[in-house]
Amino acid sequence: MGLRADTIGRRRAFVDARRRSHELSTPPTGRIPGRRFLHSPGPTHIPDEVLDAMHRQPMDLADPRVDRTIAACESGLRRLLGTKGAEVFMYAANGHGAWEVALVNLAAPGQSVLVAGTGHFSESWAVQAEALGIRVVRTPWAEGLPIDPVSIEQALRADTAREIRAVCVVHTDTASGVTSDLAAIRRAIDASGHPALYVVDVVASLAAAPFAMDELGANVAVGASQKGLMLPPGLGFVAVDERAFEVSSRNPAPRFYWDWRSRRSELSYRKFCGTPPLNLLMGLEAALGLLAREGIDAVHARHRLLADTVHAAVRGWSEGGAIGFFARQPESRSVSVTAITIPAGSDPDAIRAFARERMQVAISGGLGPLAGRVIRIGHLGDINAAMVLGCLAGVQATFHALGIASGGDGVRRAAEFLAAAQSGRGD
Ligand SMILES: *Cc1c(COP(=O)(O)O)cnc(C)c1O
């Protein structure tokens, strides 16, 4: 009853926010000059090279270019994920589809998985597992903090019957902007002596924060196209090591479209259980090429720099104001997205609507338990310093316009941080 009332309340708030956005928005005939800055943590800004690569006719399925494009995507994703041996399966699906891929291949109804608590995204994954009839062991979520590896070790030790098939971990929870320590979690699983597979959701962290599947000892990595990979939504993928494939081939769960056994094939039509999403694959090949050309270490360094720039602004806004970080530990703040707490009583939907419609800066709001409490600035994918400064200036102007109690001067702090960091590098 409480939950239902809560859901209805949220839906009403959502509809109100929509109406306000429409009231503020330019009429459909009015052209918006310049570019709108897209700073949601997915979908993210798409590079022109990727848009151009997608703006082509699809091929007939016997055209050798189809297999070449698929092979380039598979090997590029393997390189990006830091794996030599794992097999890549791609799907015409979003991140939720890729979640389901991992679940239905690894666990049958009645079997168990452990989902480590990180907030909204871990809980959504857990709810999905339960809807599939899979039992879920949850470790607790502490607001603003990363996963406590000890809680995973304890939960695995407590599973003396060895019923847990997989430990499912969200690397960066996009709702809270908190990144957890994957290596520490690997050590906790090892210390427990439990044979569960290690399944990592890198949807929000891949191509932003370092991740190396083989070195880490992850058995499955789960990703999607519209975040660090700079593509439109609609392509999900998993990388699966031999052990996970082995578990899946003995798993009795009924499945068809997602099944790794039938997708392990040389034939493109079987690899995709039907027609491959060709234009998304053309875009993915182009995006992987851009990342390889920049160099993955440089990509990670750029994300670190731009995240630190956003963090400098938040520190400026928080001084003497009522703005702050949701992520409590500086070292676990994500390089992809920053969740910013706003003063009680202020309306994140009004902030978003004003920033989008009057400043041309699109940011995100709070999800799940953070609804109404935070705004989120995405800083991943195809972005540079000027885009981040523009976004921060648009947000700051919105704070002023709406009378949000923000102190200091976030934009000045961000510019000063960037100036120091860039001149310190000598380039
Ligand atoms: C966005 C996201 C998802 C879900 O992806 P969709 O494409 O929206 O279904 C899953 N996990 C994480 C960490 C995400 O950021």
PDB file of C-alpha atoms and ligand atoms in Angstrom, residues 41-43 93-99 118 121-122 124-125 170-175 201-205 222-227 233-235 337 367 376, ligand 1:
ATOM      1  CA  PRO A  41      25.282   9.767 -17.765  1.00  0.00           C
ATOM      2  CA  GLY A  42      23.749   7.928 -20.704  1.00  0.00           C
ATOM      3  CA  PRO A  43      22.752   8.481 -23.359  1.00  0.00           C
ATOM      4  CA  ALA A  93      19.160  -4.727 -26.385  1.00  0.00           C
ATOM      5  CA  ASN A  94      19.866  -2.064 -23.798  1.00  0.00           C
ATOM      6  CA  GLY A  95      21.690  -2.571 -20.497  1.00  0.00           C
ATOM      7  CA  HIS A  96      18.676  -4.227 -18.892  1.00  0.00           C
ATOM      8  CA  GLY A  97      18.759  -6.757 -21.722  1.00  0.00           C
ATOM      9  CA  ALA A  98      22.449  -7.422 -21.061  1.00  0.00           C
ATOM     10  CA  TRP A  99      21.643  -7.918 -17.359  1.00  0.00           C
ATOM     11  CA  THR A 118      25.152  -0.308  -4.506  1.00  0.00           C
ATOM     12  CA  PHE A 121      21.093  -0.174 -10.121  1.00  0.00           C
ATOM     13  CA  SER A 122      21.973  -3.185  -7.982  1.00  0.00           C
ATOM     14  CA  SER A 124      16.978  -3.093 -10.200  1.00  0.00           C
ATOM     15  CA  TRP A 125      19.201  -6.018 -11.225  1.00  0.00           C
ATOM     16  CA  VAL A 170      27.773  -3.007 -10.397  1.00  0.00           C
ATOM     17  CA  HIS A 171      31.165  -1.307 -10.852  1.00  0.00           C
ATOM     18  CA  THR A 172      29.818   2.253 -10.960  1.00  0.00           C
ATOM     19  CA  ASP A 173      26.293   2.767  -9.695  1.00  0.00           C
ATOM     20  CA  THR A 174      25.091   5.506 -11.996  1.00  0.00           C
ATOM     21  CA  ALA A 175      22.416   6.659  -9.542  1.00  0.00           C
ATOM     22  CA  ASP A 201      28.349  -4.620 -14.723  1.00  0.00           C
ATOM     23  CA  VAL A 202      30.642  -2.112 -16.436  1.00  0.00           C
ATOM     24  CA  VAL A 203      27.817  -0.320 -18.262  1.00  0.00           C
ATOM     25  CA  ALA A 204      28.657   3.066 -16.735  1.00  0.00           C
ATOM     26  CA  SER A 205      32.397   2.645 -16.228  1.00  0.00           C
ATOM     27  CA  VAL A 222      28.239  -6.765 -18.874  1.00  0.00           C
ATOM     28  CA  GLY A 223      28.109  -3.581 -20.973  1.00  0.00           C
ATOM     29  CA  ALA A 224      25.898  -1.354 -23.118  1.00  0.00           C
ATOM     30  CA  SER A 225      26.402   1.118 -25.909  1.00  0.00           C
ATOM     31  CA  GLN A 226      25.092   4.515 -24.823  1.00  0.00           C
ATOM     32  CA  LYS A 227      27.506   5.553 -22.074  1.00  0.00           C
ATOM     33  CA  PRO A 233      21.225   3.134 -26.945  1.00  0.00           C
ATOM     34  CA  GLY A 234      20.270  -0.288 -28.265  1.00  0.00           C
ATOM     35  CA  LEU A 235      23.347  -2.494 -28.170  1.00  0.00           C
ATOM     36  CA  VAL A 337      28.948  10.809 -13.193  1.00  0.00           C
ATOM     37  CA  LEU A 367      16.655   7.618  -9.236  1.00  0.00           C
ATOM     38  CA  ARG A 376      23.461  14.275 -11.583  1.00  0.00           C
TER      39      ARG A 376
HETATM   40  C1  LIG B   1      22.494   2.590 -17.550  1.00  0.00           C
HETATM   41  C2  LIG B   1      22.868   1.442 -16.714  1.00  0.00           C
HETATM   42  C3  LIG B   1      22.219   0.201 -16.797  1.00  0.00           C
HETATM   43  C4  LIG B   1      20.994  -0.012 -17.606  1.00  0.00           C
HETATM   44  O1  LIG B   1      21.153   0.299 -18.930  1.00  0.00           O
HETATM   45  P1  LIG B   1      19.862   0.609 -19.857  1.00  0.00           P
HETATM   46  O2  LIG B   1      20.490   0.699 -21.205  1.00  0.00           O
HETATM   47  O3  LIG B   1      19.278   1.878 -19.376  1.00  0.00           O
HETATM   48  O4  LIG B   1      18.935  -0.540 -19.722  1.00  0.00           O
HETATM   49  C5  LIG B   1      22.713  -0.831 -16.048  1.00  0.00           C
HETATM   50  N1  LIG B   1      23.763  -0.671 -15.238  1.00  0.00           N
HETATM   51  C6  LIG B   1      24.388   0.514 -15.110  1.00  0.00           C
HETATM   52  C7  LIG B   1      25.557   0.625 -14.190  1.00  0.00           C
HETATM   53  C8  LIG B   1      23.961   1.600 -15.837  1.00  0.00           C
HETATM   54  O5  LIG B   1      24.574   2.781 -15.691  1.00  0.00           O
END
